[in-house]
Short mmCIF file of C-alpha atoms in Angstrom, two decimals:
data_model
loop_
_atom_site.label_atom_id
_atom_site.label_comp_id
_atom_site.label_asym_id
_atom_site.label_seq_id
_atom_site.Cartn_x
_atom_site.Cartn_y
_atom_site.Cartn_z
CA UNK A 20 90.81 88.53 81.17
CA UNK A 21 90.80 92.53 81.69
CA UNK A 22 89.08 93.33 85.51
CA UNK A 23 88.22 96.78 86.31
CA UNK A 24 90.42 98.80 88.40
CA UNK A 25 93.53 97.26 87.94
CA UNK A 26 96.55 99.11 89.20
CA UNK A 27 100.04 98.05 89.06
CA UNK A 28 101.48 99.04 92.75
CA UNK A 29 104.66 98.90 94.46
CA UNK A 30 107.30 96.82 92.51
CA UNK A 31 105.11 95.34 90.37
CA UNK A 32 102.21 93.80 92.42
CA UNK A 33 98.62 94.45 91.50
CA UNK A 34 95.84 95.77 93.10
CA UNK A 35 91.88 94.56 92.65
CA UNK A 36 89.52 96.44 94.62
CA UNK A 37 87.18 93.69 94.67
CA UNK A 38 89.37 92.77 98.51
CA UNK A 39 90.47 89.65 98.03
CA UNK A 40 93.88 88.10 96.44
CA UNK A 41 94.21 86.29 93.58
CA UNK A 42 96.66 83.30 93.02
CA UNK A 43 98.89 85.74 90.87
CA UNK A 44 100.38 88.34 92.76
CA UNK A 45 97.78 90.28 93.70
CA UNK A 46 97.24 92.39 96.57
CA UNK A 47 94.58 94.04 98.15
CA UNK A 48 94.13 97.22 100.70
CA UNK A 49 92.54 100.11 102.55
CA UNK A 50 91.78 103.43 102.14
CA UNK A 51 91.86 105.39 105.08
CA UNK A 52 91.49 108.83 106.88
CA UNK A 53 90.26 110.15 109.77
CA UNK A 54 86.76 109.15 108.81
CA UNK A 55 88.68 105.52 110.30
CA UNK A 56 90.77 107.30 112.84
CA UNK A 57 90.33 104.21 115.19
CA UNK A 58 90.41 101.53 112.65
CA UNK A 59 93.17 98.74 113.68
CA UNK A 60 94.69 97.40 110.69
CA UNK A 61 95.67 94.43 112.12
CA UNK A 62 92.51 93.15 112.52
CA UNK A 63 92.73 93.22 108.36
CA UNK A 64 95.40 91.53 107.69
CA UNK A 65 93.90 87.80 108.05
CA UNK A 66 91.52 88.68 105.55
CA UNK A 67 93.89 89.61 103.13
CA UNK A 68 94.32 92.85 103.26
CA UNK A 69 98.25 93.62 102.69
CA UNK A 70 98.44 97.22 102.10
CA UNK A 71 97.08 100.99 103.67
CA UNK A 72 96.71 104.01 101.66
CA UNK A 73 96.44 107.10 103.54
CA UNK A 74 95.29 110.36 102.97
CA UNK A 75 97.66 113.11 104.21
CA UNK A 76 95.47 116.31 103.53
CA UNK A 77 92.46 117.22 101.53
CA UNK A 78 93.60 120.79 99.99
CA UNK A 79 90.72 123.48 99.52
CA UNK A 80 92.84 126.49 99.30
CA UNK A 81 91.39 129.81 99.15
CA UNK A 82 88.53 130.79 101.88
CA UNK A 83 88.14 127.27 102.20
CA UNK A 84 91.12 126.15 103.91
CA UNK A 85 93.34 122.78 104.00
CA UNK A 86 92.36 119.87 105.95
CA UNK A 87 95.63 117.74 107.05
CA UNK A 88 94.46 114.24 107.75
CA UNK A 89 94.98 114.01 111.48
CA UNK A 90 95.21 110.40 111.61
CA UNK A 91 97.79 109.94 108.85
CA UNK A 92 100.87 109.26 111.27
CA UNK A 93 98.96 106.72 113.00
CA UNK A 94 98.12 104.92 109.77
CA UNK A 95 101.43 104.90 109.21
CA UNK A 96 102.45 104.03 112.08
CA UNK A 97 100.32 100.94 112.58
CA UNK A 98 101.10 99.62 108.83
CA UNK A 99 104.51 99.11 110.04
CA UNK A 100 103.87 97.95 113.11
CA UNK A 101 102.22 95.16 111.45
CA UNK A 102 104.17 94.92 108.85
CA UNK A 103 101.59 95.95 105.79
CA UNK A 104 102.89 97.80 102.75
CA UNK A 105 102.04 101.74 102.79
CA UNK A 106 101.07 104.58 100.35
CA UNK A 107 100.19 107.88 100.95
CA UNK A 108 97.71 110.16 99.24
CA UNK A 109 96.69 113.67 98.83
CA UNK A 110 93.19 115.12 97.57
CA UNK A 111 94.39 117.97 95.68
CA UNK A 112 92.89 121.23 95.19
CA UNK A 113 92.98 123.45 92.82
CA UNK A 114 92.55 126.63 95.26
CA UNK A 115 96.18 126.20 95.14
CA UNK A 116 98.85 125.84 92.87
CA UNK A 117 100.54 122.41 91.93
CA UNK A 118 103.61 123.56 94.08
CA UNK A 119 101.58 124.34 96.98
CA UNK A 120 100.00 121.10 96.79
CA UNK A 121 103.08 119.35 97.15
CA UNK A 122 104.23 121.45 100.04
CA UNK A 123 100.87 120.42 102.21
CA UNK A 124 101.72 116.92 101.36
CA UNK A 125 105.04 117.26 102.27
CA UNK A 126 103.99 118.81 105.47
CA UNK A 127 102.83 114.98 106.38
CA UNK A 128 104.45 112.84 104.65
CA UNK A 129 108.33 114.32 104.31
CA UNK A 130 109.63 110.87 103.40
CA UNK A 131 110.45 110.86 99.34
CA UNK A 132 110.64 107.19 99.62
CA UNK A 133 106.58 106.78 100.72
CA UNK A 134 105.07 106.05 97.37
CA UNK A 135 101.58 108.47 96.67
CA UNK A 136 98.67 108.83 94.74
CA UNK A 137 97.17 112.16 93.94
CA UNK A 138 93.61 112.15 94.59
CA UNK A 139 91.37 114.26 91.61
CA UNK A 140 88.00 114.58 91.74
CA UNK A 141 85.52 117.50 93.07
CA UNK A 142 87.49 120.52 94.00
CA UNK A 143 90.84 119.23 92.18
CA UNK A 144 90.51 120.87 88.54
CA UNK A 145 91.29 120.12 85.38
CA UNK A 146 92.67 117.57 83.86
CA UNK A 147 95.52 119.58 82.96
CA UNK A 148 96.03 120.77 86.61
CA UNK A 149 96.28 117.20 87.77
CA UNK A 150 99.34 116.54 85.07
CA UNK A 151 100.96 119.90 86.39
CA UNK A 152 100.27 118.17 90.02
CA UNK A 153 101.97 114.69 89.10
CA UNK A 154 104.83 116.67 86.77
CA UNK A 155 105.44 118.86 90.20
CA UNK A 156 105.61 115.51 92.83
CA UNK A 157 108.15 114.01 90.36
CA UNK A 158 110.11 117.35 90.31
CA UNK A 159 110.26 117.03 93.98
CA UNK A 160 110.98 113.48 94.54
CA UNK A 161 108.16 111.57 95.22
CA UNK A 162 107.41 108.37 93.33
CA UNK A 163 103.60 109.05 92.31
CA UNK A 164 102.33 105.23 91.17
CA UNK A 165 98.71 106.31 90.73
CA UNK A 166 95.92 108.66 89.62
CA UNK A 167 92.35 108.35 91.41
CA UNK A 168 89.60 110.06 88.86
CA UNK A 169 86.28 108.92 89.60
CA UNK A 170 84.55 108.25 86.03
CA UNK A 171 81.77 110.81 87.40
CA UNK A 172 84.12 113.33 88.12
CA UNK A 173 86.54 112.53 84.51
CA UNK A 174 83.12 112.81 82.76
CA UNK A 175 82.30 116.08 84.20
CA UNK A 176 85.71 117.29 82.89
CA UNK A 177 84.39 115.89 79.34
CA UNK A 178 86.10 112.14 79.38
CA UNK A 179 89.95 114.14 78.44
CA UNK A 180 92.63 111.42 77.98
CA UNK A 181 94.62 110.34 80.84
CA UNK A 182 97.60 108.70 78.55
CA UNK A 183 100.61 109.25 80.16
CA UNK A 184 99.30 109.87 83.87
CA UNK A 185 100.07 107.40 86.33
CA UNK A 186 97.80 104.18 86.84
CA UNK A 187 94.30 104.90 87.40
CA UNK A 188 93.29 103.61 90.88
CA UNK A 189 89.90 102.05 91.35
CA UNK A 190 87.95 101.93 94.66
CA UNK A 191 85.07 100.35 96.23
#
């Protein structure tokens, strides 16, 4: 049976955002920024919870500015620490090119071997931006498993096709 949101993430494991595991394979996580700056993850982990996705920056660009995540390191850090899987993520913004993008997230998140997802919704573009965003992570290295387009903001863009993007992530 097909359930919304599912993602295939990190060698082959899937992802529900309903927050709790299945009996085949799946895994569940967090989203986090500084909005949880103080949030210990460990606390998660006998829940279920095996993974943390963290946001690195939320690019604006222009008058607007960039907004690195200041609690990203910490994230990390306390993933490992407990031994959870980890992802990074970036909110791109169209104030900036694709290039640029990948610059601010490499400004957090230098490691080629952190797996991200790039964040579109309001502020992020088109459609065709966030291809030239994934097309420009791959150039530089980064494994990019998946593509977060809230159906609000994909129908504001008109419903385009996302064929060939990565796997759309689902939240909750």
């Amino acid at each position: 049976r097909e359930r919304p949101g599912v993602s295939p993430l990190f060698g082959g494991l899937t992802l529900y955002p309903e927050g709790m595991a299945d009996t085949q394979g799946t895994i569940f996580g967090v989203d986090v920024s500084h909005h949880q700056e103080t949030l210990d993850v460990s606390i998660l982990k006998p829940s279920g919870i095996q993974f943390v996705i963290a946001r690195t920056a939320q690019v604006k660009g222009g008058k607007y500015g960039t907004t690195m995540d200041r609690a990203y390191a910490k994230h990390k850090a306390n993933a490992a620490k407990v031994g959870m899987l980890f992802s990074s993520y970036l909110y791109l913004g169209d104030g900036e090119t694709a290039a640029r993008n990948v610059a601010i997230h490499a400004q957090a998140e230098p490691d080629r071997n952190v797996p991200v997802a790039l964040d579109c919704e309001e502020g992020s573009g088109s459609i065709a931006f966030f291809r030239e965003c994934v097309a420009a992570f791959q150039a530089a290295g980064y494994y990019v498993w998946g593509s977060y387009v809230p159906r609000w903001y994909w129908q504001a863009l008109g419903s385009q096709s996302l064929d060939g993007l990565p796997v759309l992530w689902s939240s909750r």
